[in-house]
């Protein structure tokens, strides 16, 4: 596929997403995987250039994807990536119109992600602090659950993003949207413990959380460490960063019932395309957090 005539335009599009749109590496990888699969399917039909692609070809790609076992949710993601690519091609003057624009995505069944109950979260956080990396992991777990961060937001935290006196962090979310979040006293305490030990792994990096080699910790490393701690602590379900984020949202909603406040804390612009939520000021968000989160109790 490396010599496909369809590849150069896709490579330019991915550079655009990375440089101009500044999408996260994880999002870029998802785009690349979907578009690589599309190129493979389109090449099987004999497509030599994107200018030859029409609505019938897009439907053929969708049908082939389904026959290859792709589920409705994954197919919707694939078609979304293709529509975004064609929109970019239209903007570049390479196509007169988007051939995927009229192709509807299949309705995917909605499954709520599983969350970890409060007792199991407390058990997960009560880890054996027998080495500095365990202290780091405790701090990461506390911040992830305490603020409901995305994995990319956690690994991209720098020391300068902390305001420990007020118990807040600044994060850069999707679409380069910055938000200020309360993290709770427990998370602040464990960040302070980690900062006392962080110098053991090098002090040149701006990153808050470092690997044992002194570099910014990778998303894959965080996923691996969280899963390992879940097993060590005897949790029956697999532990991953997204499940902790979902647990944050679930526990906050159960305690507060404030859907809009929780949505702002999570950094969601919309929960669906048909709903528009009003912007809430930070003081309200902080009060929602303090009143509802089981590990909040921020210092005054």
mmCIF file of C-alpha atoms in Angstrom:
data_model
loop_
_atom_site.group_PDB
_atom_site.id
_atom_site.type_symbol
_atom_site.label_atom_id
_atom_site.label_comp_id
_atom_site.label_asym_id
_atom_site.label_seq_id
_atom_site.Cartn_x
_atom_site.Cartn_y
_atom_site.Cartn_z
ATOM 1 C CA UNK A 1 0.000 0.000 0.000
ATOM 2 C CA UNK A 2 3.017 2.263 0.431
ATOM 3 C CA UNK A 3 3.103 2.811 -3.344
ATOM 4 C CA UNK A 4 -0.636 3.468 -3.718
ATOM 5 C CA UNK A 5 -1.424 6.643 -5.701
ATOM 6 C CA UNK A 6 -4.063 7.368 -3.049
ATOM 7 C CA UNK A 7 -1.520 7.677 -0.243
ATOM 8 C CA UNK A 8 0.129 11.102 -0.874
ATOM 9 C CA UNK A 9 -3.083 13.074 -0.342
ATOM 10 C CA UNK A 10 -3.815 11.155 2.854
ATOM 11 C CA UNK A 11 -0.288 11.843 4.135
ATOM 12 C CA UNK A 12 -0.785 15.582 3.516
ATOM 13 C CA UNK A 13 -4.129 15.455 5.318
ATOM 14 C CA UNK A 14 -2.573 13.764 8.350
ATOM 15 C CA UNK A 15 0.167 16.414 8.461
ATOM 16 C CA UNK A 16 -2.542 19.078 8.350
ATOM 17 C CA UNK A 17 -4.338 17.448 11.291
ATOM 18 C CA UNK A 18 -1.128 17.235 13.284
ATOM 19 C CA UNK A 19 0.372 20.646 12.517
ATOM 20 C CA UNK A 20 -2.570 22.981 11.923
ATOM 21 C CA UNK A 21 -5.348 21.275 13.863
ATOM 22 C CA UNK A 22 -2.900 20.074 16.549
ATOM 23 C CA UNK A 23 -4.792 16.855 17.170
ATOM 24 C CA UNK A 24 -3.399 14.480 19.764
ATOM 25 C CA UNK A 25 -1.149 11.588 18.677
ATOM 26 C CA UNK A 26 -3.869 9.124 19.687
ATOM 27 C CA UNK A 27 -6.474 10.859 17.501
ATOM 28 C CA UNK A 28 -4.001 11.082 14.613
ATOM 29 C CA UNK A 29 -3.295 7.372 14.896
ATOM 30 C CA UNK A 30 -7.023 6.623 14.740
ATOM 31 C CA UNK A 31 -7.360 8.736 11.582
ATOM 32 C CA UNK A 32 -4.359 7.014 10.029
ATOM 33 C CA UNK A 33 -5.683 3.532 10.757
ATOM 34 C CA UNK A 34 -9.094 4.289 9.282
ATOM 35 C CA UNK A 35 -7.708 5.958 6.162
ATOM 36 C CA UNK A 36 -5.150 3.173 5.639
ATOM 37 C CA UNK A 37 -8.010 0.666 5.708
ATOM 38 C CA UNK A 38 -10.000 2.811 3.272
ATOM 39 C CA UNK A 39 -7.050 2.990 0.871
ATOM 40 C CA UNK A 40 -6.733 -0.803 0.966
ATOM 41 C CA UNK A 41 -10.445 -1.276 0.237
ATOM 42 C CA UNK A 42 -10.500 1.391 -2.486
ATOM 43 C CA UNK A 43 -7.422 -0.090 -4.148
ATOM 44 C CA UNK A 44 -9.177 -3.465 -4.346
ATOM 45 C CA UNK A 45 -11.820 -1.823 -6.526
ATOM 46 C CA UNK A 46 -9.185 -0.380 -8.850
ATOM 47 C CA UNK A 47 -9.472 3.237 -7.686
ATOM 48 C CA UNK A 48 -6.405 5.153 -8.910
ATOM 49 C CA UNK A 49 -7.198 8.675 -7.708
ATOM 50 C CA UNK A 50 -9.517 10.314 -5.223
ATOM 51 C CA UNK A 51 -11.007 12.355 -8.048
ATOM 52 C CA UNK A 52 -12.563 9.127 -9.354
ATOM 53 C CA UNK A 53 -14.344 8.443 -6.071
ATOM 54 C CA UNK A 54 -18.098 9.035 -6.052
ATOM 55 C CA UNK A 55 -20.986 8.237 -3.702
ATOM 56 C CA UNK A 56 -21.317 4.730 -5.156
ATOM 57 C CA UNK A 57 -17.657 4.052 -4.384
ATOM 58 C CA UNK A 58 -18.095 5.285 -0.806
ATOM 59 C CA UNK A 59 -21.066 2.936 -0.387
ATOM 60 C CA UNK A 60 -18.970 0.086 -1.797
ATOM 61 C CA UNK A 61 -16.240 0.814 0.761
ATOM 62 C CA UNK A 62 -18.867 0.771 3.529
ATOM 63 C CA UNK A 63 -20.323 -2.541 2.297
ATOM 64 C CA UNK A 64 -16.886 -4.157 2.057
ATOM 65 C CA UNK A 65 -16.061 -2.933 5.555
ATOM 66 C CA UNK A 66 -19.212 -4.552 6.948
ATOM 67 C CA UNK A 67 -18.525 -7.798 5.090
ATOM 68 C CA UNK A 68 -15.056 -7.808 6.642
ATOM 69 C CA UNK A 69 -16.664 -7.830 10.073
ATOM 70 C CA UNK A 70 -16.519 -4.126 10.985
ATOM 71 C CA UNK A 71 -19.208 -3.256 13.518
ATOM 72 C CA UNK A 72 -21.645 -0.321 13.214
ATOM 73 C CA UNK A 73 -19.733 1.936 15.617
ATOM 74 C CA UNK A 74 -16.396 1.276 13.896
ATOM 75 C CA UNK A 75 -17.954 1.793 10.463
ATOM 76 C CA UNK A 76 -19.409 5.115 11.600
ATOM 77 C CA UNK A 77 -15.909 6.121 12.730
ATOM 78 C CA UNK A 78 -14.449 5.070 9.379
ATOM 79 C CA UNK A 79 -17.021 7.053 7.388
ATOM 80 C CA UNK A 80 -16.475 10.068 9.638
ATOM 81 C CA UNK A 81 -12.729 9.949 8.910
ATOM 82 C CA UNK A 82 -13.445 9.695 5.185
ATOM 83 C CA UNK A 83 -15.857 12.646 5.279
ATOM 84 C CA UNK A 84 -13.284 14.767 7.105
ATOM 85 C CA UNK A 85 -10.633 13.823 4.544
ATOM 86 C CA UNK A 86 -12.899 14.708 1.621
ATOM 87 C CA UNK A 87 -13.884 18.013 3.275
ATOM 88 C CA UNK A 88 -10.183 18.849 3.413
ATOM 89 C CA UNK A 89 -9.758 17.817 -0.238
ATOM 90 C CA UNK A 90 -12.609 20.148 -1.214
ATOM 91 C CA UNK A 91 -10.966 22.961 0.745
ATOM 92 C CA UNK A 92 -7.711 22.298 -1.104
ATOM 93 C CA UNK A 93 -9.487 22.556 -4.448
ATOM 94 C CA UNK A 94 -8.780 18.885 -5.211
ATOM 95 C CA UNK A 95 -12.448 17.866 -5.298
ATOM 96 C CA UNK A 96 -15.554 19.789 -6.392
ATOM 97 C CA UNK A 97 -17.717 18.220 -3.671
ATOM 98 C CA UNK A 98 -17.569 15.691 -0.852
ATOM 99 C CA UNK A 99 -18.748 12.307 -2.228
ATOM 100 C CA UNK A 100 -19.223 10.926 1.289
ATOM 101 C CA UNK A 101 -21.419 13.758 2.505
ATOM 102 C CA UNK A 102 -24.725 12.098 1.702
ATOM 103 C CA UNK A 103 -23.754 8.687 3.032
ATOM 104 C CA UNK A 104 -25.354 8.084 6.411
ATOM 105 C CA UNK A 105 -23.537 6.175 9.105
ATOM 106 C CA UNK A 106 -25.238 3.112 10.596
ATOM 107 C CA UNK A 107 -26.926 3.523 13.943
ATOM 108 C CA UNK A 108 -24.711 1.975 16.573
ATOM 109 C CA UNK A 109 -26.262 0.532 19.729
ATOM 110 C CA UNK A 110 -25.475 2.736 22.720
ATOM 111 C CA UNK A 111 -23.569 0.927 25.452
ATOM 112 C CA UNK A 112 -22.619 2.803 28.587
ATOM 113 C CA UNK A 113 -18.989 2.190 29.537
ATOM 114 C CA UNK A 114 -18.615 0.181 32.713
ATOM 115 C CA UNK A 115 -17.511 2.111 35.739
ATOM 116 C CA UNK A 116 -15.714 1.153 38.942
ATOM 117 C CA UNK A 117 -17.739 1.542 42.129
ATOM 118 C CA UNK A 118 -16.498 3.830 44.885
ATOM 119 C CA UNK A 119 -15.340 0.992 47.154
ATOM 120 C CA UNK A 120 -13.256 -0.534 44.356
ATOM 121 C CA UNK A 121 -11.813 2.877 43.471
ATOM 122 C CA UNK A 122 -10.712 3.301 47.075
ATOM 123 C CA UNK A 123 -9.161 -0.176 47.007
ATOM 124 C CA UNK A 124 -7.393 0.647 43.730
ATOM 125 C CA UNK A 125 -5.941 3.835 45.172
ATOM 126 C CA UNK A 126 -4.689 2.124 48.333
ATOM 127 C CA UNK A 127 -1.597 0.758 46.585
ATOM 128 C CA UNK A 128 1.657 -0.487 48.104
ATOM 129 C CA UNK A 129 3.981 2.525 48.050
ATOM 130 C CA UNK A 130 7.225 0.565 48.082
ATOM 131 C CA UNK A 131 9.058 2.570 45.411
ATOM 132 C CA UNK A 132 8.997 6.060 43.843
ATOM 133 C CA UNK A 133 7.190 4.803 40.725
ATOM 134 C CA UNK A 134 4.360 3.550 42.919
ATOM 135 C CA UNK A 135 4.069 7.060 44.403
ATOM 136 C CA UNK A 136 3.945 8.438 40.850
ATOM 137 C CA UNK A 137 1.245 5.937 39.930
ATOM 138 C CA UNK A 138 -0.796 6.837 43.020
ATOM 139 C CA UNK A 139 -0.584 10.499 42.020
ATOM 140 C CA UNK A 140 -1.667 9.692 38.441
ATOM 141 C CA UNK A 141 -4.582 7.580 39.646
ATOM 142 C CA UNK A 142 -5.682 10.320 42.049
ATOM 143 C CA UNK A 143 -5.510 13.003 39.343
ATOM 144 C CA UNK A 144 -7.250 10.844 36.742
ATOM 145 C CA UNK A 145 -10.125 9.955 39.045
ATOM 146 C CA UNK A 146 -10.087 13.265 40.903
ATOM 147 C CA UNK A 147 -10.491 15.406 37.781
ATOM 148 C CA UNK A 148 -11.926 13.023 35.183
ATOM 149 C CA UNK A 149 -9.112 13.743 32.747
ATOM 150 C CA UNK A 150 -8.674 12.185 29.356
ATOM 151 C CA UNK A 151 -5.558 10.021 29.035
ATOM 152 C CA UNK A 152 -3.970 12.527 26.640
ATOM 153 C CA UNK A 153 -4.651 15.348 29.112
ATOM 154 C CA UNK A 154 -2.967 13.430 31.925
ATOM 155 C CA UNK A 155 0.252 12.613 30.050
ATOM 156 C CA UNK A 156 0.495 16.162 28.671
ATOM 157 C CA UNK A 157 0.375 17.808 32.099
ATOM 158 C CA UNK A 158 3.399 19.993 32.843
ATOM 159 C CA UNK A 159 4.462 21.233 36.262
ATOM 160 C CA UNK A 160 3.528 24.760 35.179
ATOM 161 C CA UNK A 161 -0.082 23.623 34.765
ATOM 162 C CA UNK A 162 -0.415 23.064 38.530
ATOM 163 C CA UNK A 163 -1.784 25.459 41.109
ATOM 164 C CA UNK A 164 -1.517 23.307 44.207
ATOM 165 C CA UNK A 165 -2.394 26.114 46.584
ATOM 166 C CA UNK A 166 -5.852 26.419 45.049
ATOM 167 C CA UNK A 167 -6.060 22.716 44.156
ATOM 168 C CA UNK A 168 -6.430 23.255 40.415
ATOM 169 C CA UNK A 169 -4.859 22.189 37.149
ATOM 170 C CA UNK A 170 -4.967 23.659 33.665
ATOM 171 C CA UNK A 171 -5.518 21.143 30.888
ATOM 172 C CA UNK A 172 -5.638 21.412 27.116
ATOM 173 C CA UNK A 173 -8.547 19.343 25.870
ATOM 174 C CA UNK A 174 -9.880 18.395 22.470
ATOM 175 C CA UNK A 175 -9.853 21.142 19.873
ATOM 176 C CA UNK A 176 -7.151 22.996 21.837
ATOM 177 C CA UNK A 177 -9.754 24.098 24.387
ATOM 178 C CA UNK A 178 -8.166 25.017 27.694
ATOM 179 C CA UNK A 179 -10.006 24.530 30.953
ATOM 180 C CA UNK A 180 -9.238 24.941 34.645
ATOM 181 C CA UNK A 181 -10.236 22.062 36.891
ATOM 182 C CA UNK A 182 -10.376 21.362 40.617
ATOM 183 C CA UNK A 183 -8.585 18.132 41.519
ATOM 184 C CA UNK A 184 -9.288 17.694 45.225
ATOM 185 C CA UNK A 185 -7.110 17.622 48.322
ATOM 186 C CA UNK A 186 -6.202 13.952 48.013
ATOM 187 C CA UNK A 187 -4.787 14.435 44.510
ATOM 188 C CA UNK A 188 -2.880 17.541 45.635
ATOM 189 C CA UNK A 189 -1.313 15.586 48.508
ATOM 190 C CA UNK A 190 -0.075 12.808 46.247
ATOM 191 C CA UNK A 191 1.203 15.210 43.606
ATOM 192 C CA UNK A 192 3.265 16.853 46.348
ATOM 193 C CA UNK A 193 4.626 13.442 47.403
ATOM 194 C CA UNK A 194 5.540 12.705 43.781
ATOM 195 C CA UNK A 195 7.209 16.087 43.295
ATOM 196 C CA UNK A 196 9.436 15.304 46.287
ATOM 197 C CA UNK A 197 10.664 12.184 44.440
ATOM 198 C CA UNK A 198 10.482 13.366 40.845
ATOM 199 C CA UNK A 199 14.076 14.618 40.851
ATOM 200 C CA UNK A 200 15.284 11.022 41.140
ATOM 201 C CA UNK A 201 14.292 10.567 37.490
ATOM 202 C CA UNK A 202 15.750 13.807 36.127
ATOM 203 C CA UNK A 203 14.687 17.417 36.272
ATOM 204 C CA UNK A 204 15.105 18.587 32.672
ATOM 205 C CA UNK A 205 11.665 17.562 31.440
ATOM 206 C CA UNK A 206 8.756 19.976 31.923
ATOM 207 C CA UNK A 207 6.394 17.017 32.206
ATOM 208 C CA UNK A 208 4.708 16.413 35.544
ATOM 209 C CA UNK A 209 4.756 12.634 35.234
ATOM 210 C CA UNK A 210 7.996 10.988 34.113
ATOM 211 C CA UNK A 211 8.923 7.468 33.093
ATOM 212 C CA UNK A 212 11.719 5.632 34.893
ATOM 213 C CA UNK A 213 14.021 6.912 32.112
ATOM 214 C CA UNK A 214 13.224 10.528 32.988
ATOM 215 C CA UNK A 215 11.083 11.251 29.920
ATOM 216 C CA UNK A 216 7.424 12.251 29.737
ATOM 217 C CA UNK A 217 5.426 9.138 30.494
ATOM 218 C CA UNK A 218 3.662 7.654 27.461
ATOM 219 C CA UNK A 219 -0.044 6.933 27.178
ATOM 220 C CA UNK A 220 0.732 3.255 26.647
ATOM 221 C CA UNK A 221 2.801 3.148 29.837
ATOM 222 C CA UNK A 222 -0.046 4.694 31.833
ATOM 223 C CA UNK A 223 -2.506 2.144 30.443
ATOM 224 C CA UNK A 224 -0.144 -0.693 31.336
ATOM 225 C CA UNK A 225 0.501 0.541 34.878
ATOM 226 C CA UNK A 226 -3.190 1.128 35.619
ATOM 227 C CA UNK A 227 -4.091 -2.365 34.388
ATOM 228 C CA UNK A 228 -1.328 -3.897 36.524
ATOM 229 C CA UNK A 229 -2.505 -2.071 39.638
ATOM 230 C CA UNK A 230 -6.066 -3.226 39.034
ATOM 231 C CA UNK A 231 -4.867 -6.832 39.039
ATOM 232 C CA UNK A 232 -2.622 -6.351 42.084
ATOM 233 C CA UNK A 233 -5.425 -4.735 44.070
ATOM 234 C CA UNK A 234 -7.815 -7.576 43.292
ATOM 235 C CA UNK A 235 -10.328 -5.692 41.160
ATOM 236 C CA UNK A 236 -12.424 -8.062 39.079
ATOM 237 C CA UNK A 237 -12.781 -5.699 36.119
ATOM 238 C CA UNK A 238 -10.020 -4.402 33.845
ATOM 239 C CA UNK A 239 -8.783 -0.966 34.923
ATOM 240 C CA UNK A 240 -7.977 1.601 32.254
ATOM 241 C CA UNK A 241 -7.832 5.408 32.138
ATOM 242 C CA UNK A 242 -11.142 5.788 30.301
ATOM 243 C CA UNK A 243 -12.920 3.642 32.871
ATOM 244 C CA UNK A 244 -11.606 5.913 35.630
ATOM 245 C CA UNK A 245 -12.832 8.963 33.697
ATOM 246 C CA UNK A 246 -16.244 7.342 33.286
ATOM 247 C CA UNK A 247 -16.277 6.450 36.986
ATOM 248 C CA UNK A 248 -15.566 10.096 37.819
ATOM 249 C CA UNK A 249 -18.558 11.169 35.709
ATOM 250 C CA UNK A 250 -20.854 8.468 37.089
ATOM 251 C CA UNK A 251 -20.032 9.140 40.736
ATOM 252 C CA UNK A 252 -20.366 12.894 40.276
ATOM 253 C CA UNK A 253 -23.750 12.547 38.579
ATOM 254 C CA UNK A 254 -24.988 10.108 41.211
ATOM 255 C CA UNK A 255 -24.028 12.561 43.958
ATOM 256 C CA UNK A 256 -24.982 15.877 42.378
ATOM 257 C CA UNK A 257 -27.429 15.281 39.533
ATOM 258 C CA UNK A 258 -25.831 18.309 37.859
ATOM 259 C CA UNK A 259 -25.413 17.101 34.282
ATOM 260 C CA UNK A 260 -24.273 20.458 32.949
ATOM 261 C CA UNK A 261 -21.651 20.914 35.638
ATOM 262 C CA UNK A 262 -20.241 17.443 35.105
ATOM 263 C CA UNK A 263 -20.212 18.016 31.363
ATOM 264 C CA UNK A 264 -18.104 21.144 31.816
ATOM 265 C CA UNK A 265 -15.712 19.321 34.131
ATOM 266 C CA UNK A 266 -15.276 16.610 31.498
ATOM 267 C CA UNK A 267 -14.623 19.170 28.765
ATOM 268 C CA UNK A 268 -17.494 18.042 26.541
ATOM 269 C CA UNK A 269 -18.830 20.717 24.217
ATOM 270 C CA UNK A 270 -21.888 18.577 23.434
ATOM 271 C CA UNK A 271 -23.307 15.318 24.710
ATOM 272 C CA UNK A 272 -25.209 14.926 21.450
ATOM 273 C CA UNK A 273 -25.682 16.895 18.284
ATOM 274 C CA UNK A 274 -29.191 17.895 19.375
ATOM 275 C CA UNK A 275 -28.292 19.343 22.766
ATOM 276 C CA UNK A 276 -26.671 22.667 23.525
ATOM 277 C CA UNK A 277 -25.429 23.268 27.034
ATOM 278 C CA UNK A 278 -24.848 26.626 28.626
ATOM 279 C CA UNK A 279 -21.366 27.570 29.808
ATOM 280 C CA UNK A 280 -20.960 27.508 33.568
ATOM 281 C CA UNK A 281 -18.495 29.701 35.389
ATOM 282 C CA UNK A 282 -15.626 28.133 37.284
ATOM 283 C CA UNK A 283 -16.919 28.965 40.750
ATOM 284 C CA UNK A 284 -20.057 26.961 40.045
ATOM 285 C CA UNK A 285 -17.997 24.057 38.701
ATOM 286 C CA UNK A 286 -15.804 24.108 41.792
ATOM 287 C CA UNK A 287 -18.829 24.112 44.091
ATOM 288 C CA UNK A 288 -20.365 21.187 42.177
ATOM 289 C CA UNK A 289 -17.074 19.329 42.523
ATOM 290 C CA UNK A 290 -16.602 20.066 46.236
ATOM 291 C CA UNK A 291 -20.143 19.047 47.090
ATOM 292 C CA UNK A 292 -20.243 15.861 45.049
ATOM 293 C CA UNK A 293 -16.894 14.165 44.446
ATOM 294 C CA UNK A 294 -16.144 11.434 47.000
ATOM 295 C CA UNK A 295 -12.438 12.367 47.171
ATOM 296 C CA UNK A 296 -12.769 16.151 46.849
ATOM 297 C CA UNK A 297 -12.697 17.987 50.184
ATOM 298 C CA UNK A 298 -10.488 20.681 48.728
ATOM 299 C CA UNK A 299 -8.707 22.968 51.145
ATOM 300 C CA UNK A 300 -10.265 26.354 51.632
#
